Short mmCIF file of C-alpha atoms in Angstrom, two decimals:
data_model
loop_
_atom_site.label_atom_id
_atom_site.label_comp_id
_atom_site.label_asym_id
_atom_site.label_seq_id
_atom_site.Cartn_x
_atom_site.Cartn_y
_atom_site.Cartn_z
CA UNK A 272 0.51 0.13 0.05
CA UNK A 273 1.36 3.85 -1.08
CA UNK A 274 2.63 5.78 1.11
CA UNK A 275 1.04 9.28 1.10
CA UNK A 276 4.12 10.82 -0.35
CA UNK A 277 3.81 7.69 -2.56
CA UNK A 278 1.03 7.38 -4.00
CA UNK A 279 -0.10 8.15 -7.98
CA UNK A 280 -0.71 11.62 -8.50
CA UNK A 281 -3.18 13.51 -10.69
CA UNK A 282 -1.79 12.70 -14.62
CA UNK A 283 -2.58 16.33 -15.43
CA UNK A 284 -0.63 17.29 -12.37
CA UNK A 285 1.88 14.90 -12.50
CA UNK A 286 2.31 16.02 -16.32
CA UNK A 287 2.39 19.77 -15.55
CA UNK A 288 4.93 19.14 -13.08
CA UNK A 289 7.19 16.73 -15.86
CA UNK A 290 6.10 19.44 -18.29
CA UNK A 291 7.85 22.69 -15.85
CA UNK A 292 11.22 20.55 -14.98
CA UNK A 293 11.31 19.56 -18.40
CA UNK A 294 10.91 22.69 -20.37
CA UNK A 295 13.21 24.45 -17.47
CA UNK A 296 15.65 21.82 -18.55
CA UNK A 297 15.50 22.51 -21.93
CA UNK A 298 16.42 25.59 -21.74
CA UNK A 299 18.61 25.48 -19.55
CA UNK A 300 20.63 23.41 -21.48
CA UNK A 301 20.26 24.22 -24.10
CA UNK A 302 22.13 28.01 -23.25
CA UNK A 303 24.94 25.44 -21.54
CA UNK A 304 25.49 23.83 -24.84
CA UNK A 305 24.84 26.57 -27.24
CA UNK A 306 28.49 28.03 -26.08
CA UNK A 307 30.37 24.59 -26.46
CA UNK A 308 29.25 25.01 -30.04
CA UNK A 309 29.72 27.84 -30.47
CA UNK A 310 33.51 26.90 -28.98
CA UNK A 311 34.16 24.60 -31.24
CA UNK A 312 32.45 27.37 -34.24
CA UNK A 313 33.68 30.72 -33.84
CA UNK A 314 34.91 31.64 -30.83
CA UNK A 315 38.31 30.68 -31.50
CA UNK A 316 38.42 33.39 -33.75
CA UNK A 317 36.26 36.18 -32.04
CA UNK A 318 37.56 35.62 -28.34
CA UNK A 319 41.91 34.10 -29.76
CA UNK A 320 42.41 35.33 -32.81
CA UNK A 321 46.17 36.06 -32.38
CA UNK A 322 46.40 31.78 -31.83
CA UNK A 323 46.83 28.88 -34.82
CA UNK A 324 43.89 27.86 -35.09
CA UNK A 325 44.24 24.22 -33.31
CA UNK A 326 45.65 26.51 -30.45
CA UNK A 327 42.72 28.86 -30.78
CA UNK A 328 39.93 25.95 -30.90
CA UNK A 329 41.58 24.77 -27.64
CA UNK A 330 41.43 27.99 -25.59
CA UNK A 331 37.90 27.88 -26.71
CA UNK A 332 37.49 25.06 -24.75
CA UNK A 333 38.88 26.58 -21.84
CA UNK A 334 36.34 28.97 -20.70
CA UNK A 335 34.13 25.28 -22.13
CA UNK A 336 35.03 23.47 -19.24
CA UNK A 337 35.23 26.42 -16.42
CA UNK A 338 31.79 26.94 -17.25
CA UNK A 339 31.54 22.95 -15.34
CA UNK A 340 34.67 24.23 -12.98
CA UNK A 341 31.64 26.39 -11.26
CA UNK A 342 28.99 23.57 -11.65
CA UNK A 343 30.29 21.68 -8.14
CA UNK A 344 29.65 25.13 -6.11
CA UNK A 345 25.99 25.86 -7.80
CA UNK A 346 25.99 22.14 -6.24
CA UNK A 347 26.29 22.38 -3.01
CA UNK A 348 24.59 26.50 -2.54
CA UNK A 349 21.08 25.22 -4.53
CA UNK A 350 21.82 22.18 -2.66
CA UNK A 351 22.12 22.83 0.90
CA UNK A 352 18.76 25.82 0.04
CA UNK A 353 16.72 23.00 -1.85
CA UNK A 354 16.49 21.17 1.38
CA UNK A 355 16.72 24.07 3.60
CA UNK A 356 13.82 26.04 1.38
CA UNK A 357 12.95 23.87 -0.79
CA UNK A 358 13.27 22.09 -4.95
CA UNK A 359 10.56 25.23 -6.81
CA UNK A 360 12.32 28.33 -5.19
CA UNK A 361 15.68 27.05 -6.35
CA UNK A 362 14.63 26.27 -9.66
CA UNK A 363 13.62 29.03 -9.95
CA UNK A 364 16.14 30.66 -9.20
CA UNK A 365 18.75 28.21 -11.51
CA UNK A 366 16.50 29.77 -14.92
CA UNK A 367 17.47 33.41 -13.85
CA UNK A 368 21.34 32.82 -13.89
CA UNK A 369 21.51 30.76 -16.74
CA UNK A 370 19.43 32.53 -19.01
CA UNK A 371 21.03 36.21 -18.03
CA UNK A 372 24.44 35.03 -18.17
CA UNK A 373 23.34 33.58 -21.81
CA UNK A 374 21.89 36.29 -22.93
CA UNK A 375 24.23 38.37 -21.52
CA UNK A 376 26.70 36.84 -24.57
CA UNK A 377 24.96 37.40 -26.72
CA UNK A 378 25.19 41.63 -26.22
CA UNK A 379 29.27 40.93 -25.57
CA UNK A 380 32.37 42.24 -27.35
CA UNK A 381 34.61 40.46 -28.80
CA UNK A 382 38.72 40.98 -29.04
CA UNK A 383 38.78 43.41 -32.18
CA UNK A 384 36.27 45.69 -30.25
CA UNK A 385 37.62 45.25 -26.52
CA UNK A 386 41.10 42.87 -26.92
CA UNK A 387 41.52 41.32 -23.56
CA UNK A 388 38.50 42.11 -21.75
CA UNK A 389 36.80 39.75 -24.19
CA UNK A 390 37.73 37.14 -23.14
CA UNK A 391 37.70 37.83 -19.89
CA UNK A 392 34.18 38.69 -19.84
CA UNK A 393 33.18 35.49 -21.96
CA UNK A 394 34.77 33.54 -18.85
CA UNK A 395 32.64 35.01 -16.21
CA UNK A 396 29.53 34.57 -17.72
CA UNK A 397 30.53 31.02 -18.40
CA UNK A 398 31.08 30.68 -14.72
CA UNK A 399 27.71 32.10 -14.01
CA UNK A 400 26.55 29.52 -16.61
CA UNK A 401 28.50 26.85 -15.00
CA UNK A 402 26.95 27.62 -11.45
CA UNK A 403 22.84 28.04 -12.48
CA UNK A 404 23.58 24.69 -13.77
CA UNK A 405 25.55 23.38 -11.24
CA UNK A 406 22.09 23.49 -9.28
CA UNK A 407 19.60 22.59 -12.11
CA UNK A 408 19.86 19.31 -12.72
CA UNK A 409 19.05 18.09 -9.31
CA UNK A 410 15.68 20.27 -8.72
CA UNK A 411 14.53 18.81 -12.00
CA UNK A 412 15.00 15.98 -11.60
CA UNK A 413 13.82 15.15 -7.70
CA UNK A 414 10.38 18.17 -8.30
CA UNK A 415 9.23 15.14 -10.72
CA UNK A 416 10.50 12.03 -8.13
CA UNK A 417 9.34 12.92 -5.41
CA UNK A 418 6.12 13.44 -7.65
CA UNK A 419 5.30 10.69 -9.56
CA UNK A 420 4.28 7.61 -9.12
CA UNK A 421 6.77 5.27 -7.35
CA UNK A 422 6.47 2.21 -10.07
CA UNK A 423 7.49 4.29 -12.86
CA UNK A 424 9.52 6.52 -11.45
CA UNK A 425 12.28 4.91 -14.25
CA UNK A 426 9.98 6.25 -16.82
CA UNK A 427 9.07 9.20 -15.45
CA UNK A 428 12.39 10.55 -14.07
CA UNK A 429 13.82 10.15 -16.81
CA UNK A 430 11.69 13.50 -18.95
CA UNK A 431 13.75 15.65 -16.81
CA UNK A 432 16.11 13.92 -19.07
CA UNK A 433 15.28 14.60 -21.83
CA UNK A 434 15.45 18.22 -21.37
CA UNK A 435 19.54 17.67 -22.44
CA UNK A 436 18.86 16.09 -26.17
CA UNK A 437 16.56 19.06 -26.31
CA UNK A 438 18.44 21.21 -25.71
CA UNK A 439 21.22 19.89 -27.86
CA UNK A 440 18.43 20.06 -30.61
CA UNK A 441 17.38 23.95 -30.21
CA UNK A 442 20.95 24.19 -29.28
CA UNK A 443 22.44 22.77 -32.68
CA UNK A 444 19.02 23.43 -34.73
CA UNK A 445 18.89 27.39 -34.54
CA UNK A 446 22.52 26.89 -35.20
CA UNK A 447 22.45 24.59 -38.24
CA UNK A 448 19.73 27.38 -39.22
CA UNK A 449 22.49 30.54 -39.23
CA UNK A 450 25.00 28.77 -40.52
CA UNK A 451 22.99 27.53 -43.70
CA UNK A 452 21.33 30.51 -44.62
CA UNK A 453 24.48 33.03 -43.28
CA UNK A 454 27.30 33.54 -45.31
CA UNK A 455 30.44 32.63 -43.07
CA UNK A 456 31.24 35.76 -42.65
CA UNK A 457 27.71 37.19 -41.48
CA UNK A 458 27.73 34.59 -38.87
CA UNK A 459 30.86 35.62 -37.76
CA UNK A 460 30.20 38.97 -37.75
CA UNK A 461 26.97 39.37 -36.29
CA UNK A 462 24.90 36.02 -37.11
CA UNK A 463 25.72 33.55 -34.18
CA UNK A 464 24.30 36.36 -31.58
CA UNK A 465 21.19 35.20 -32.63
CA UNK A 466 20.85 32.38 -30.86
CA UNK A 467 22.08 34.11 -27.65
CA UNK A 468 19.43 37.16 -27.21
CA UNK A 469 16.99 34.76 -28.62
CA UNK A 470 17.27 32.99 -25.13
CA UNK A 471 15.60 35.83 -23.45
CA UNK A 472 12.10 34.34 -24.57
CA UNK A 473 12.82 31.13 -23.58
CA UNK A 474 13.31 31.86 -20.35
CA UNK A 475 10.67 34.44 -19.62
CA UNK A 476 8.38 31.07 -20.75
CA UNK A 477 10.08 28.83 -18.92
CA UNK A 478 9.48 30.71 -15.76
CA UNK A 479 6.01 30.90 -16.28
CA UNK A 480 5.36 26.90 -16.29
CA UNK A 481 7.54 26.63 -13.15
CA UNK A 482 5.73 29.14 -11.10
CA UNK A 483 2.54 26.95 -12.10
CA UNK A 484 4.00 24.30 -10.60
CA UNK A 485 3.33 23.13 -6.78
CA UNK A 486 6.46 21.81 -4.53
CA UNK A 487 7.26 18.32 -3.56
CA UNK A 488 5.21 16.32 -0.84
CA UNK A 489 7.60 14.83 0.21
CA UNK A 490 10.20 17.63 0.38
CA UNK A 491 7.26 18.91 1.72
CA UNK A 492 6.23 16.36 4.29
CA UNK A 493 9.35 16.00 5.52
CA UNK A 494 9.85 19.65 6.43
CA UNK A 495 7.15 19.43 8.27
CA UNK A 496 8.78 16.71 10.43
CA UNK A 497 12.21 18.48 10.68
CA UNK A 498 10.22 21.82 12.15
CA UNK A 499 8.48 19.70 15.22
CA UNK A 500 11.97 18.70 16.19
CA UNK A 501 14.17 21.45 18.16
CA UNK A 502 16.53 23.66 15.02
CA UNK A 503 20.08 21.49 17.19
CA UNK A 504 18.88 18.05 15.92
CA UNK A 505 19.51 18.29 12.50
CA UNK A 506 22.82 18.97 10.25
CA UNK A 507 23.01 20.83 7.36
CA UNK A 508 22.36 18.29 4.20
CA UNK A 509 26.38 18.58 2.75
CA UNK A 510 27.77 17.42 7.18
CA UNK A 511 24.28 14.59 6.93
CA UNK A 512 25.53 13.51 3.20
CA UNK A 513 28.95 12.89 3.79
CA UNK A 514 28.37 11.15 7.17
CA UNK A 515 25.16 9.03 6.12
CA UNK A 516 25.25 8.64 2.47
CA UNK A 517 29.45 8.86 1.16
CA UNK A 518 29.87 5.82 -0.55
CA UNK A 519 26.56 6.16 -2.76
CA UNK A 520 27.73 9.90 -3.48
CA UNK A 521 31.32 8.10 -5.24
CA UNK A 522 28.94 5.92 -7.25
CA UNK A 523 27.08 8.73 -8.69
CA UNK A 524 30.60 9.77 -9.22
CA UNK A 525 31.89 6.29 -10.95
CA UNK A 526 28.87 6.20 -12.73
CA UNK A 527 28.65 10.18 -14.05
CA UNK A 528 32.25 9.56 -15.72
CA UNK A 529 31.34 7.43 -19.10
CA UNK A 530 28.16 9.07 -19.63
CA UNK A 531 29.72 12.25 -19.13
CA UNK A 532 33.10 11.83 -21.13
CA UNK A 533 31.24 10.12 -24.28
CA UNK A 534 28.38 12.77 -24.46
CA UNK A 535 30.45 15.78 -25.32
CA UNK A 536 33.17 13.34 -26.98
CA UNK A 537 29.98 12.35 -29.44
CA UNK A 538 28.08 16.10 -29.97
CA UNK A 539 31.39 18.69 -29.10
CA UNK A 540 34.42 17.15 -29.92
CA UNK A 541 33.01 15.57 -33.06
CA UNK A 542 32.13 19.14 -34.69
CA UNK A 543 36.18 19.57 -34.32
CA UNK A 544 37.56 16.08 -35.41
CA UNK A 545 34.92 16.28 -38.49
CA UNK A 546 35.48 19.13 -40.21
CA UNK A 547 39.37 19.36 -39.18
CA UNK A 548 40.25 15.84 -39.72
CA UNK A 549 37.70 14.38 -41.78
CA UNK A 550 36.81 16.19 -44.42
CA UNK A 551 33.12 16.69 -43.83
CA UNK A 552 31.77 20.25 -43.39
CA UNK A 553 30.14 22.24 -40.96
CA UNK A 554 26.82 21.62 -41.78
CA UNK A 555 27.28 18.53 -42.49
CA UNK A 556 28.50 17.51 -38.97
CA UNK A 557 26.21 19.79 -37.37
CA UNK A 558 23.58 18.30 -38.88
CA UNK A 559 24.30 14.27 -38.74
CA UNK A 560 24.42 15.85 -34.74
CA UNK A 561 20.55 17.33 -34.97
CA UNK A 562 19.93 14.07 -36.50
CA UNK A 563 20.59 12.60 -33.81
CA UNK A 564 19.83 14.27 -30.54
CA UNK A 565 16.18 13.81 -32.09
CA UNK A 566 17.33 10.16 -32.19
CA UNK A 567 18.65 10.57 -28.52
CA UNK A 568 15.47 12.29 -27.44
CA UNK A 569 13.25 9.36 -27.89
CA UNK A 570 15.16 6.88 -26.22
CA UNK A 571 15.50 8.34 -23.12
CA UNK A 572 11.83 7.52 -21.65
CA UNK A 573 12.16 4.25 -23.59
CA UNK A 574 15.55 3.47 -21.50
CA UNK A 575 13.66 5.03 -18.42
CA UNK A 576 10.94 2.43 -18.55
CA UNK A 577 13.34 -0.16 -18.94
CA UNK A 578 14.98 0.55 -16.57
CA UNK A 579 11.48 0.61 -13.56
CA UNK A 580 10.75 -2.98 -15.36
CA UNK A 581 15.15 -4.90 -14.76
CA UNK A 582 16.56 -2.42 -12.55
CA UNK A 583 18.59 0.72 -12.96
CA UNK A 584 22.38 -1.03 -12.82
CA UNK A 585 22.00 -3.37 -15.39
CA UNK A 586 19.90 -0.74 -18.08
CA UNK A 587 22.92 2.13 -16.89
CA UNK A 588 25.70 -1.02 -17.92
CA UNK A 589 24.25 -1.95 -20.60
CA UNK A 590 25.08 1.84 -21.49
CA UNK A 591 28.62 1.71 -20.20
CA UNK A 592 29.69 -0.58 -21.60
CA UNK A 593 28.24 -0.07 -24.67
CA UNK A 594 30.07 3.14 -24.85
CA UNK A 595 33.35 1.83 -24.27
CA UNK A 596 33.20 -0.57 -27.09
CA UNK A 597 31.44 1.65 -29.70
CA UNK A 598 34.26 4.06 -29.48
CA UNK A 599 36.68 2.48 -32.48
CA UNK A 600 33.59 1.41 -34.64
CA UNK A 601 32.59 5.29 -34.23
CA UNK A 602 35.62 7.02 -35.11
CA UNK A 603 36.52 4.86 -37.60
CA UNK A 604 32.93 5.93 -39.98
CA UNK A 605 33.48 9.06 -38.97
CA UNK A 606 36.63 9.35 -40.91
CA UNK A 607 34.74 7.74 -44.21
CA UNK A 608 33.69 11.50 -44.92
CA UNK A 609 29.86 9.67 -46.00
CA UNK A 610 27.17 11.80 -44.39
CA UNK A 611 24.89 8.56 -43.46
CA UNK A 612 27.97 7.55 -41.84
CA UNK A 613 28.55 10.00 -40.11
CA UNK A 614 24.99 9.91 -38.84
CA UNK A 615 24.66 6.58 -38.25
CA UNK A 616 28.47 7.14 -35.91
CA UNK A 617 26.65 9.48 -33.97
CA UNK A 618 23.41 8.17 -33.54
CA UNK A 619 24.34 5.32 -31.94
CA UNK A 620 26.31 6.28 -29.68
CA UNK A 621 23.39 8.47 -28.00
CA UNK A 622 21.37 5.67 -27.98
CA UNK A 623 23.98 4.39 -26.22
CA UNK A 624 24.73 7.11 -23.30
CA UNK A 625 20.71 7.50 -23.37
CA UNK A 626 21.27 3.88 -21.69
CA UNK A 627 22.88 5.56 -18.69
CA UNK A 628 21.39 9.45 -18.99
CA UNK A 629 17.57 7.76 -18.70
CA UNK A 630 18.28 5.78 -15.55
CA UNK A 631 20.80 8.04 -14.04
CA UNK A 632 17.81 10.53 -12.11
CA UNK A 633 15.88 7.99 -10.56
CA UNK A 634 18.66 5.85 -9.54
CA UNK A 635 20.53 9.46 -8.06
CA UNK A 636 17.14 10.09 -6.67
CA UNK A 637 16.54 6.75 -4.76
CA UNK A 638 20.32 7.11 -3.33
CA UNK A 639 19.40 9.97 -0.16
CA UNK A 640 17.57 11.08 2.54
CA UNK A 641 15.32 13.74 1.52
CA UNK A 642 16.24 16.18 4.10
CA UNK A 643 19.45 15.53 1.80
CA UNK A 644 18.52 14.06 -1.76
CA UNK A 645 19.16 17.74 -3.70
CA UNK A 646 22.94 17.60 -2.74
CA UNK A 647 23.40 13.78 -2.47
CA UNK A 648 22.21 13.89 -6.15
CA UNK A 649 23.38 17.49 -6.72
CA UNK A 650 27.24 16.88 -5.05
CA UNK A 651 27.68 13.49 -7.06
CA UNK A 652 26.55 14.31 -9.86
CA UNK A 653 28.58 18.25 -11.06
CA UNK A 654 31.46 16.77 -9.11
CA UNK A 655 32.12 14.40 -11.13
CA UNK A 656 31.33 17.04 -13.61
CA UNK A 657 34.66 18.68 -13.09
CA UNK A 658 36.87 15.51 -14.34
CA UNK A 659 34.56 14.30 -17.07
CA UNK A 660 32.64 16.69 -18.78
CA UNK A 661 35.22 19.73 -18.09
CA UNK A 662 38.05 18.78 -19.15
CA UNK A 663 36.80 15.80 -22.37
CA UNK A 664 36.37 18.37 -25.11
CA UNK A 665 39.74 19.62 -24.58
CA UNK A 666 41.48 16.12 -23.52
CA UNK A 667 39.85 14.94 -26.91
CA UNK A 668 41.09 18.53 -29.03
CA UNK A 669 44.85 18.09 -27.05
CA UNK A 670 45.31 14.80 -28.33
CA UNK A 671 44.45 14.99 -31.60
CA UNK A 672 46.72 17.99 -32.04
CA UNK A 673 49.37 15.53 -30.29
CA UNK A 674 49.04 11.70 -32.09
CA UNK A 675 47.00 13.03 -34.98
CA UNK A 676 44.75 10.14 -34.42
CA UNK A 677 41.53 9.26 -33.07
CA UNK A 678 43.04 5.58 -30.60
CA UNK A 679 44.28 7.32 -28.13
CA UNK A 680 40.75 9.52 -27.40
CA UNK A 681 38.72 6.29 -27.80
CA UNK A 682 41.44 4.44 -25.67
CA UNK A 683 40.26 8.04 -22.77
CA UNK A 684 36.25 7.59 -23.43
CA UNK A 685 37.06 3.23 -22.75
CA UNK A 686 38.80 4.07 -19.59
CA UNK A 687 36.20 6.23 -18.00
CA UNK A 688 34.00 3.57 -18.75
CA UNK A 689 35.29 0.63 -17.54
CA UNK A 690 35.35 3.20 -14.73
CA UNK A 691 31.77 3.23 -14.79
CA UNK A 692 31.31 -0.29 -14.94
CA UNK A 693 33.10 -0.86 -11.62
CA UNK A 694 31.65 2.16 -9.67
CA UNK A 695 27.83 1.17 -10.82
CA UNK A 696 29.24 -2.16 -10.33
CA UNK A 697 29.58 -2.04 -6.54
CA UNK A 698 25.88 -0.09 -6.45
CA UNK A 699 22.88 -1.00 -4.77
CA UNK A 700 20.17 -1.55 -6.86
CA UNK A 701 17.30 0.75 -5.57
CA UNK A 702 14.17 0.41 -8.21
CA UNK A 703 11.94 -0.70 -5.27
CA UNK A 704 12.65 1.96 -2.29
CA UNK A 705 9.96 4.48 -1.83
CA UNK A 706 11.18 7.85 -1.52
CA UNK A 707 9.06 8.27 1.59
CA UNK A 708 11.15 5.83 3.66
CA UNK A 709 13.94 8.03 3.45
CA UNK A 710 12.31 11.47 4.24
CA UNK A 711 12.49 11.00 8.03
CA UNK A 712 15.71 13.34 7.65
CA UNK A 713 19.80 11.97 9.32
CA UNK A 714 18.67 10.84 12.38
CA UNK A 715 17.61 7.62 10.68
CA UNK A 716 18.41 7.91 7.13
CA UNK A 717 21.01 4.13 7.73
CA UNK A 718 17.75 2.19 9.82
CA UNK A 719 16.24 3.21 6.38
CA UNK A 720 18.88 2.50 4.22
CA UNK A 721 18.88 -1.00 5.66
CA UNK A 722 14.98 -1.99 4.70
CA UNK A 723 15.85 -1.41 1.44
CA UNK A 724 18.61 -2.62 0.45
CA UNK A 725 16.97 -5.61 2.21
CA UNK A 726 13.88 -5.34 -0.15
CA UNK A 727 16.06 -4.70 -3.48
CA UNK A 728 18.25 -8.13 -3.26
#
């Protein structure tokens, strides 16, 4: 019998909550990925014009990586206040920060206008983007996980995850359209600004939808219980996470390695590799990522639903192993220079990535108690991104520059896949856990976890 906290909500209410999380995450990822695509295509010329083209690309990706460095700080700050004040308030703030920074990039003078101040300002705005995204992900997936039907949590919680391919699809689609309509000179002069300025319109739509949803009922009940205690009995979320869930944090970080690294190699670095090593045009590479992102969007809910049937770990392990095995064929297909082969390489890579990304939302949510769930899920996910997604395009570009071969890049992704397989295999299956049973907080978290683990086995 379901507890009140986990009883299935009204379908219309749940769909509105899913829509609010999905649209918000789509906007956030649109802003974040737009920067990555622009870094690969034009930022090396606009902000680092005195460098060799490949060195300029490296410097451009370095500012891209800076955004990841700010994500752990965002995870700590948003996680702390999200576990204290609620998920909804922090999600509104993250959307405002991300949208404002992206809009400002669209207005930013280039190196030709203000000199070295241009890349400095670009880096500052990238830091704001990373800080906002570090707090966005945990809140978005928790809002759905804590509202949703426990029996289909993997499916419903996977929908905010589709915000990543949807954002990639939107960002790549806008860039692809502009590069098709504008000459290279016009795109470099002013066309690149249009996608960044569009973020202002998207943020207004996202805010309107997010402000219309209710706070998580699981969080509200946990907060009421906490308020009934003496204030000194409740530790800060970060302290509680490190005391009761440090193993889960390590599992989450390891699980993120292959997922994060493979994604940015497949979607961001490919724009460099395909155009410089395989002789593919910029438009062709963008079109391949565009179509593959649409497929990625479609398969994520299917992988999430499968995780409800067979478990989070089996689906995740399938994705990690698959991505590792696909890397050598991935680059071999791109090297043919044919659009069909390029499309096949990216599509299969993203389908396998989806097997990791889809169950991740429910998997990480189910690891932690409610009053430390935002902190735990965010810390596990975002601290890993510093070592995984942040340097991935940078490392891949450096390896290509040094070895003029895709083999070291393939081995890099394979090593990450091995690490993820080990981490996920070391974790416990969580799909049977009831979020209400771990809603009581730090004082009873160990007992609740033992009960859940026994049932999972």
